[in-house]
């Protein structure tokens, strides 16, 4: 060979050697196990990554049969892997190997078949990445997800069987998250997950009406109020006008979930994408058609009874008043002490009778939509103080306290009707705390919702939990007070709720048997000034 050519060839060999050294060092640097085996599966290269992963040194591994050394378990048969390698030239998949310590190692394996110039298989390159921990976590994750799904499915099964509509909405737009079968029958339309309540109602031409028959705006709905205020709303009366025009009276409960109750932790599809800042509200729709029908039956009786009662009661009351007045003025035969006591008792009894009759008349008027309220700006504080003063005189064993930080609160109300509500709540607090004690009335101005909030709290008998949902119904009375023979008609709360809702407010309570009750209601503040 010519000297110059020889020199060139030498330098070519040198640079080729350097290149190979570099590649060799790179192989050693890799974290992955890199193995090269000949067509007979004898190991011909075993890098440091392989030493680290499997525990055998390169010297020990060289010449061994890969799958015997590593006790390889394939996801498909070994022959299939071989076939794919031969036809496609590469194969990818998970393998289970056993390391020197006898522990199982899961690897993500990529294999390439190298062929020589005559296309004969020459070597197989294998890069194995340790995914043991990742796969273990994935199995746990999958198991957890399956458990959660099973729990949710079970929950769905239960709530689907309930006769009340139950659904969960999220965020300001009240998007449906979860709902049961009865939800669809209450609305009369198919609910779609993720759809905002407003859009759902508009798409299906569904309207919600209030107790007075007027259409409620979206902001007035119990669900939306619970979303906005974060407060629990119970027993809110709404009427659903469904796509086919039929109407369904319902009682709505809307309960915002507490952060800890909320299923943000669930990785189930249903809850993914829920922003933890979005409020989740559980809504319950109770169909009260049957209740209303039963009430209609009572209607006829009340109608008859009230009209037949009113006149004789008035005659009796007037007679007793006249007798007492004549006796006081010295007209006719004077009444002796015993007679006067009897006439006074008669007058007291006729007053009670007249109150019951008037309540019944109001209830009837309400039923036929004839109860009217004449609203004007009124100072709620003055009204409350008058009722407190009047009722405090009726009980020496209770102390009625008023708590408020305002000295005037203008509400737009029919003062007689709200006085009736106040008197009813306060006399109930007195009547159902037979042991006496404090009764606390709190008045607050809720500037955010532009409402007055009034609470009447007693430490009396309370209402048994299983009877609370129907206590606003007509003639509904709890068993505990009936058992103690405390008199009443069960009309006061019914009328109170109708009257408060006629004013655009709402009324609810919290009560625990043996601990006491707190009745609350709201009234819209008036924009005008008091005259
Ligand atoms: P009434 O008092 O004439 O029975 P209401 O409609 O005013 O009728 O009340 C309905 C029922 O609600 C009562 O019979 C009683 O069982 C329960 N209730 C109302 N207020 C209270 C209260 N403050 N404490 C305990 N129970 C109450």
XYZ file of C-alpha atoms and ligand atoms in Angstrom:
558
model
C 0.000 0.000 0.000
C 1.120 3.459 -0.736
C 2.470 5.209 2.348
C -0.057 8.078 2.107
C -2.972 5.683 1.698
C -1.750 3.617 4.654
C -1.619 6.712 6.829
C -5.156 7.679 5.857
C -6.428 4.177 6.609
C -4.728 4.193 10.021
C -6.282 7.491 10.999
C -9.680 6.207 9.799
C -9.332 3.149 12.058
C -8.327 5.390 14.972
C -11.316 7.670 14.631
C -13.622 4.640 14.239
C -12.164 3.208 17.473
C -12.722 6.520 19.277
C -16.305 6.572 18.042
C -16.917 3.051 19.317
C -15.330 3.909 22.697
C -17.636 6.880 22.968
C -20.676 4.782 22.120
C -19.545 2.191 24.649
C -19.248 4.851 27.378
C -22.699 6.208 26.473
C -24.179 2.721 26.845
C -22.671 2.517 30.301
C -24.091 5.910 31.253
C -27.700 4.955 30.481
C -29.987 4.224 33.438
C -31.908 1.666 31.394
C -30.704 -1.917 31.132
C -29.242 -2.352 27.659
C -28.691 -5.916 26.524
C -27.543 -7.279 23.174
C -28.044 -10.942 22.388
C -27.095 -13.030 19.361
C -29.684 -14.966 17.318
C -29.254 -17.912 19.727
C -30.173 -15.604 22.606
C -26.657 -15.606 24.131
C -25.930 -12.328 25.877
C -23.143 -10.397 24.130
C -23.584 -6.977 25.788
C -24.740 -6.203 29.304
C -24.373 -2.569 30.405
C -24.107 -1.095 33.926
C -27.857 -0.318 33.873
C -28.461 -4.090 33.463
C -26.002 -4.866 36.285
C -27.819 -2.422 38.495
C -31.306 -3.654 37.593
C -30.700 -7.407 37.657
C -27.718 -7.807 40.024
C -25.425 -9.891 37.731
C -22.180 -8.343 36.533
C -21.444 -8.155 32.819
C -18.872 -10.901 33.217
C -21.409 -13.224 34.855
C -24.123 -12.457 32.298
C -22.058 -12.723 29.131
C -22.780 -15.856 27.148
C -25.865 -16.801 29.173
C -29.269 -17.279 27.559
C -31.246 -14.106 28.377
C -34.674 -15.552 29.087
C -33.276 -18.428 31.123
C -31.152 -16.103 33.236
C -33.961 -13.626 33.758
C -36.825 -16.183 33.840
C -38.689 -13.902 31.446
C -42.468 -13.931 31.501
C -44.004 -12.555 28.305
C -47.394 -10.841 27.970
C -48.006 -13.078 24.940
C -46.179 -16.311 24.031
C -42.415 -16.164 23.423
C -42.991 -17.439 19.890
C -45.350 -14.561 19.156
C -42.728 -12.062 20.314
C -40.159 -13.763 18.130
C -42.493 -13.704 15.115
C -43.222 -10.009 15.537
C -39.503 -9.280 15.846
C -38.831 -11.171 12.661
C -41.671 -9.682 10.634
C -41.713 -6.109 11.904
C -38.160 -5.816 13.125
C -39.163 -4.506 16.551
C -41.302 -5.381 19.547
C -42.480 -3.344 22.566
C -44.198 -4.472 25.729
C -43.979 -5.208 29.431
C -41.903 -8.191 30.614
C -41.618 -9.703 34.053
C -38.045 -10.649 34.988
C -36.544 -12.186 38.108
C -33.373 -10.555 39.409
C -30.425 -12.151 41.163
C -32.187 -11.794 44.544
C -35.178 -13.719 43.212
C -37.365 -10.600 43.196
C -39.713 -9.834 40.363
C -38.957 -6.804 38.225
C -41.399 -5.392 35.705
C -39.750 -3.743 32.717
C -40.995 -1.787 29.775
C -38.984 -3.501 27.020
C -38.109 -2.309 23.520
C -36.389 -4.797 21.255
C -34.950 -4.394 17.778
C -33.740 -7.131 15.439
C -30.546 -6.207 13.592
C -29.820 -7.987 10.294
C -26.559 -8.281 8.378
C -26.008 -7.219 4.766
C -27.599 -10.470 3.578
C -30.622 -9.858 5.792
C -29.696 -12.660 8.152
C -30.592 -11.995 11.845
C -27.427 -10.740 13.489
C -28.344 -9.481 16.945
C -31.247 -8.331 19.111
C -30.937 -5.030 20.958
C -33.011 -4.798 24.092
C -33.619 -1.721 26.239
C -35.437 -2.468 29.478
C -36.751 0.256 31.754
C -37.715 -0.587 35.328
C -41.433 0.182 35.790
C -42.056 -2.108 38.767
C -43.043 0.751 41.092
C -45.049 2.560 38.423
C -47.039 -0.587 37.553
C -47.579 -1.352 41.241
C -49.019 2.140 41.778
C -51.110 1.791 38.631
C -52.613 -1.435 39.944
C -53.432 0.235 43.274
C -54.898 3.241 41.448
C -57.022 1.002 39.221
C -58.226 -0.934 42.245
C -59.148 2.276 44.057
C -60.970 3.577 41.023
C -62.875 0.337 40.667
C -63.809 0.476 44.354
C -64.990 4.066 44.015
C -66.969 3.247 40.935
C -68.569 0.295 42.717
C -69.459 2.562 45.638
C -70.942 5.184 43.331
C -72.853 2.575 41.374
C -74.250 1.221 44.608
C -75.184 4.719 45.745
C -76.843 5.348 42.397
C -78.786 2.111 42.786
C -80.087 3.256 46.138
C -80.954 6.803 45.140
C -82.629 5.559 41.958
C -85.088 3.626 44.080
C -86.043 6.653 46.163
C -89.387 8.190 45.314
C -88.004 11.754 45.646
C -85.926 13.539 43.024
C -82.331 13.912 44.275
C -79.568 15.588 42.368
C -76.217 17.252 42.852
C -75.321 20.482 41.078
C -72.057 22.395 40.991
C -70.889 25.943 40.527
C -72.707 29.182 39.868
C -74.434 27.720 36.842
C -75.808 24.787 38.839
C -74.511 22.136 36.432
C -75.903 18.643 37.004
C -73.338 16.222 38.415
C -75.338 13.312 39.746
C -79.095 12.640 39.682
C -81.521 9.821 40.302
C -84.316 8.412 38.199
C -87.058 10.328 40.005
C -85.358 13.618 39.029
C -86.336 12.963 35.428
C -89.934 12.180 36.326
C -90.238 15.299 38.507
C -88.910 17.577 35.724
C -90.683 15.615 32.987
C -87.501 15.783 30.890
C -84.239 13.900 30.537
C -81.422 15.448 32.558
C -77.968 15.554 30.944
C -74.828 15.397 33.099
C -72.891 18.653 33.006
C -75.796 20.726 31.704
C -76.506 24.004 33.558
C -79.914 24.060 35.268
C -81.000 27.254 33.482
C -80.135 25.880 30.045
C -81.888 22.606 30.878
C -85.069 24.476 31.861
C -84.971 26.709 28.789
C -84.271 23.841 26.370
C -87.217 21.886 27.746
C -89.517 24.850 28.277
C -89.795 24.097 31.995
C -90.946 26.859 34.350
C -90.845 27.029 38.132
C -93.634 28.874 39.892
C -93.784 30.140 43.440
C -96.492 29.456 46.022
C -98.464 32.420 44.670
C -98.450 30.959 41.153
C -96.045 33.552 39.768
C -93.076 32.462 37.708
C -89.860 32.420 39.731
C -86.743 33.957 38.298
C -83.628 31.793 38.320
C -82.270 33.834 41.243
C -85.392 33.078 43.303
C -85.033 29.303 43.030
C -84.111 27.467 46.212
C -81.200 25.771 44.416
C -79.708 29.027 43.232
C -80.188 30.682 46.641
C -78.332 27.838 48.313
C -75.515 28.202 45.768
C -75.290 31.944 46.301
C -75.627 32.084 50.076
C -74.226 28.719 51.149
C -77.217 28.386 53.488
C -79.391 25.277 53.786
C -82.875 25.752 52.402
C -85.605 23.402 53.507
C -89.211 22.985 52.507
C -89.223 25.673 49.852
C -92.464 25.476 47.879
C -92.151 25.457 44.121
C -94.425 24.275 41.354
C -92.838 22.689 38.270
C -94.562 23.404 34.957
C -93.302 20.566 32.812
C -92.682 20.416 29.053
C -96.131 18.851 28.494
C -97.810 21.684 30.454
C -98.655 19.535 33.496
C -97.871 21.030 36.897
C -96.364 19.353 39.917
C -96.248 20.924 43.374
C -92.932 20.154 45.055
C -91.099 20.916 48.260
C -87.472 21.736 47.622
C -84.558 21.187 49.968
C -81.196 22.607 48.830
C -78.198 21.724 50.971
C -74.714 23.068 50.117
C -72.146 20.367 50.874
C -69.385 21.170 53.303
C -65.864 21.116 51.890
C -65.087 17.948 53.852
C -68.225 16.177 52.609
C -67.528 17.054 49.030
C -66.184 14.292 46.836
C -63.336 16.321 45.325
C -61.046 13.497 46.326
C -62.914 11.099 44.064
C -60.940 10.381 40.965
C -64.064 9.015 39.326
C -64.999 10.551 35.946
C -68.069 12.115 37.474
C -66.054 14.393 39.685
C -63.052 15.112 37.568
C -62.859 18.701 36.451
C -64.747 19.967 39.504
C -63.027 23.029 40.795
C -62.684 22.773 44.601
C -63.881 26.385 44.809
C -67.146 25.509 43.113
C -70.001 24.990 45.522
C -71.719 21.608 45.390
C -75.393 21.650 46.331
C -77.542 18.618 46.994
C -81.133 19.254 45.899
C -84.144 17.208 46.944
C -87.499 17.504 45.175
C -90.439 16.016 47.027
C -93.600 15.570 45.005
C -96.444 16.775 47.236
C -99.327 16.166 44.824
C -100.885 13.505 47.034
C -100.535 15.753 50.062
C -102.248 18.546 48.159
C -105.048 16.187 47.081
C -105.641 15.112 50.655
C -105.691 18.741 51.615
C -108.329 19.396 48.977
C -110.526 16.819 50.681
C -110.138 18.588 53.978
C -111.014 21.763 52.116
C -114.665 21.005 51.778
C -114.939 20.229 55.432
C -113.174 23.434 56.452
C -115.324 25.493 54.140
C -118.431 24.119 55.673
C -117.201 24.236 59.230
C -115.848 27.765 59.094
C -118.939 29.308 57.608
C -121.201 27.453 59.982
C -118.985 28.327 62.968
C -118.287 31.970 62.320
C -121.771 33.304 62.971
C -122.520 31.425 66.227
C -119.060 32.242 67.568
C -119.612 35.940 66.869
C -123.035 35.777 68.574
C -121.507 34.101 71.645
C -118.632 36.595 71.852
C -120.963 39.560 71.522
C -123.326 38.065 74.129
C -120.497 37.601 76.650
C -119.125 41.109 75.967
C -122.581 42.625 76.370
C -123.284 40.823 79.663
C -119.933 41.959 81.115
C -120.405 45.541 79.900
C -123.980 45.789 81.243
C -122.921 44.391 84.577
C -120.017 46.829 84.795
C -122.289 49.771 84.020
C -124.848 48.597 86.605
C -127.554 47.924 84.001
C -130.028 45.140 84.794
C -129.310 42.357 87.247
C -125.687 42.659 88.545
C -123.561 39.478 88.059
C -122.176 37.895 91.182
C -118.441 36.998 91.341
C -118.986 33.382 90.242
C -121.246 34.415 87.345
C -118.753 37.074 86.218
C -115.934 34.477 86.237
C -118.056 32.129 84.114
C -118.836 34.888 81.579
C -115.151 35.894 81.447
C -114.166 32.267 80.785
C -116.823 32.168 78.077
C -115.360 35.284 76.485
C -111.832 33.793 76.605
C -113.065 30.554 75.085
C -114.949 32.356 72.309
C -111.798 34.379 71.538
C -109.862 31.144 71.113
C -112.642 29.718 69.003
C -112.730 32.864 66.920
C -108.910 32.687 66.395
C -109.245 29.096 65.184
C -112.125 30.053 62.903
C -110.188 32.992 61.491
C -107.145 30.775 60.855
C -109.382 28.326 59.055
C -110.934 31.095 56.970
C -107.430 32.317 56.066
C -106.390 28.798 55.140
C -109.429 28.471 52.887
C -108.788 31.853 51.309
C -105.220 30.836 50.633
C -106.329 27.621 49.046
C -108.527 29.435 46.558
C -106.015 32.229 46.118
C -108.168 34.900 47.742
C -105.814 35.903 50.498
C -104.484 39.322 49.686
C -101.673 41.238 51.291
C -101.499 45.011 51.294
C -97.805 45.816 51.563
C -96.338 49.110 52.631
C -93.017 50.245 54.154
C -93.031 49.282 57.835
C -90.441 49.357 60.587
C -89.981 45.700 61.538
C -88.450 46.637 64.891
C -91.534 48.529 66.018
C -93.779 45.667 64.965
C -91.665 43.050 66.739
C -91.477 45.119 69.930
C -95.284 45.438 69.998
C -95.766 41.693 69.615
C -93.150 40.969 72.302
C -94.808 43.386 74.737
C -98.219 41.854 74.109
C -97.097 38.240 74.465
C -94.752 38.839 77.408
C -97.892 39.734 79.388
C -99.292 36.255 78.783
C -96.417 34.394 80.474
C -94.678 34.944 83.778
C -92.307 31.972 83.286
C -90.671 33.017 79.998
C -88.278 35.872 79.348
C -88.545 37.216 75.796
C -85.297 38.944 74.740
C -84.721 40.984 71.614
C -81.208 41.024 70.082
C -80.391 43.375 67.270
C -77.743 45.851 66.241
C -80.092 47.965 64.116
C -82.461 50.584 65.488
C -84.757 50.637 62.504
C -85.380 48.159 59.685
C -87.716 49.022 56.883
C -89.502 46.085 55.272
C -92.195 46.127 52.623
C -95.001 44.177 54.285
C -98.638 43.891 55.252
C -98.078 44.680 58.944
C -101.204 42.804 60.133
C -100.164 39.651 58.348
C -96.541 39.718 59.532
C -97.774 40.457 63.037
C -99.892 37.310 62.712
C -96.757 35.306 61.761
C -94.701 36.787 64.592
C -97.446 36.174 67.137
C -97.750 32.604 65.935
C -94.024 31.842 66.149
C -93.688 33.532 69.515
C -96.778 31.932 71.023
C -95.549 28.545 69.762
C -92.156 29.180 71.422
C -94.021 29.918 74.661
C -96.562 27.109 74.340
C -93.980 24.457 73.450
C -91.567 25.414 76.260
C -93.890 24.480 79.115
C -90.992 24.563 81.567
C -90.441 28.287 80.840
C -87.074 29.904 80.160
C -85.641 32.470 77.769
C -86.939 33.052 74.245
C -84.493 34.928 72.041
C -85.541 36.970 69.069
C -82.767 38.135 66.765
C -83.187 40.607 63.929
C -80.461 41.108 61.354
C -80.090 43.070 58.178
C -78.697 40.884 55.374
C -77.278 43.527 53.064
C -75.974 40.967 50.587
C -79.422 39.592 49.808
C -81.245 42.809 50.723
C -83.386 41.024 53.267
C -84.324 41.233 56.914
C -83.667 38.010 58.816
C -85.637 37.218 61.960
C -85.043 34.266 64.285
C -87.126 33.031 67.216
C -85.184 30.613 69.412
C -86.561 28.598 72.296
C -85.148 25.878 74.530
C -88.382 23.904 74.607
C -89.679 20.490 73.507
C -88.344 20.609 69.946
C -89.776 18.714 66.987
C -88.953 15.014 66.463
C -86.610 14.631 63.479
C -88.887 12.224 61.608
C -91.785 14.704 61.667
C -89.919 17.847 60.731
C -90.461 17.536 56.978
C -94.232 17.805 57.232
C -94.634 20.306 60.046
C -95.498 23.199 57.683
C -98.430 21.205 56.283
C -101.999 21.995 57.223
C -103.203 20.443 60.494
C -99.818 18.844 61.028
C -98.796 18.498 64.652
C -95.889 16.586 66.129
C -96.498 13.494 68.276
C -94.552 14.816 71.268
C -96.860 17.817 71.774
C -99.989 15.751 71.143
C -98.833 13.225 73.741
C -98.513 16.045 76.261
C -102.036 17.243 75.392
C -100.871 20.717 74.430
C -103.726 22.230 72.391
C -103.408 23.514 68.835
C -104.805 23.209 65.333
C -101.665 22.739 63.228
C -102.622 25.702 61.079
C -100.264 28.400 62.408
C -97.081 27.290 60.645
C -98.954 26.548 57.431
C -100.369 30.084 57.411
C -97.031 31.579 58.464
C -95.238 30.011 55.558
C -97.877 31.021 53.047
C -97.832 34.582 54.355
C -94.038 34.872 54.363
C -93.772 33.464 50.863
C -96.539 35.816 49.657
C -94.194 38.604 50.774
C -91.316 37.140 48.739
C -89.505 35.795 51.822
C -88.915 32.302 53.051
C -89.252 30.518 56.347
C -87.459 27.498 57.807
C -86.412 26.038 61.121
C -83.878 23.953 62.934
C -85.034 21.848 65.816
C -83.873 19.062 68.056
C -86.253 17.129 70.221
C -85.657 17.893 73.888
C -83.247 20.726 73.072
C -85.336 23.422 71.378
C -86.253 25.049 68.105
C -85.207 28.062 66.078
C -87.643 29.377 63.505
C -86.238 31.832 60.952
C -87.774 33.889 58.200
C -86.652 36.523 55.752
C -88.502 39.516 54.332
C -87.404 41.815 51.542
C -86.060 45.167 52.724
C -87.846 48.131 51.221
C -86.084 50.663 49.086
C -88.421 53.520 50.086
C -87.927 55.492 53.261
C -90.295 55.132 56.148
C -92.874 57.903 56.301
P -100.285 24.470 66.551
O -99.297 25.125 67.414
O -101.622 25.106 66.611
O -100.333 23.007 66.738
P -98.609 25.248 64.317
O -98.909 25.101 62.862
O -98.288 26.590 64.805
O -99.876 24.639 65.030
O -97.452 24.244 64.660
C -97.495 22.938 64.120
C -96.743 21.975 65.001
O -95.356 22.282 64.956
C -97.077 22.075 66.462
O -98.229 21.335 66.780
C -95.823 21.495 67.095
O -95.858 20.080 67.022
C -94.741 21.992 66.195
N -94.127 23.240 66.676
C -94.294 24.465 66.183
N -93.522 25.366 66.836
C -92.825 24.656 67.746
C -91.846 24.994 68.732
N -91.417 26.246 68.910
N -91.345 23.996 69.501
C -91.756 22.707 69.332
N -92.686 22.336 68.427
C -93.216 23.293 67.641
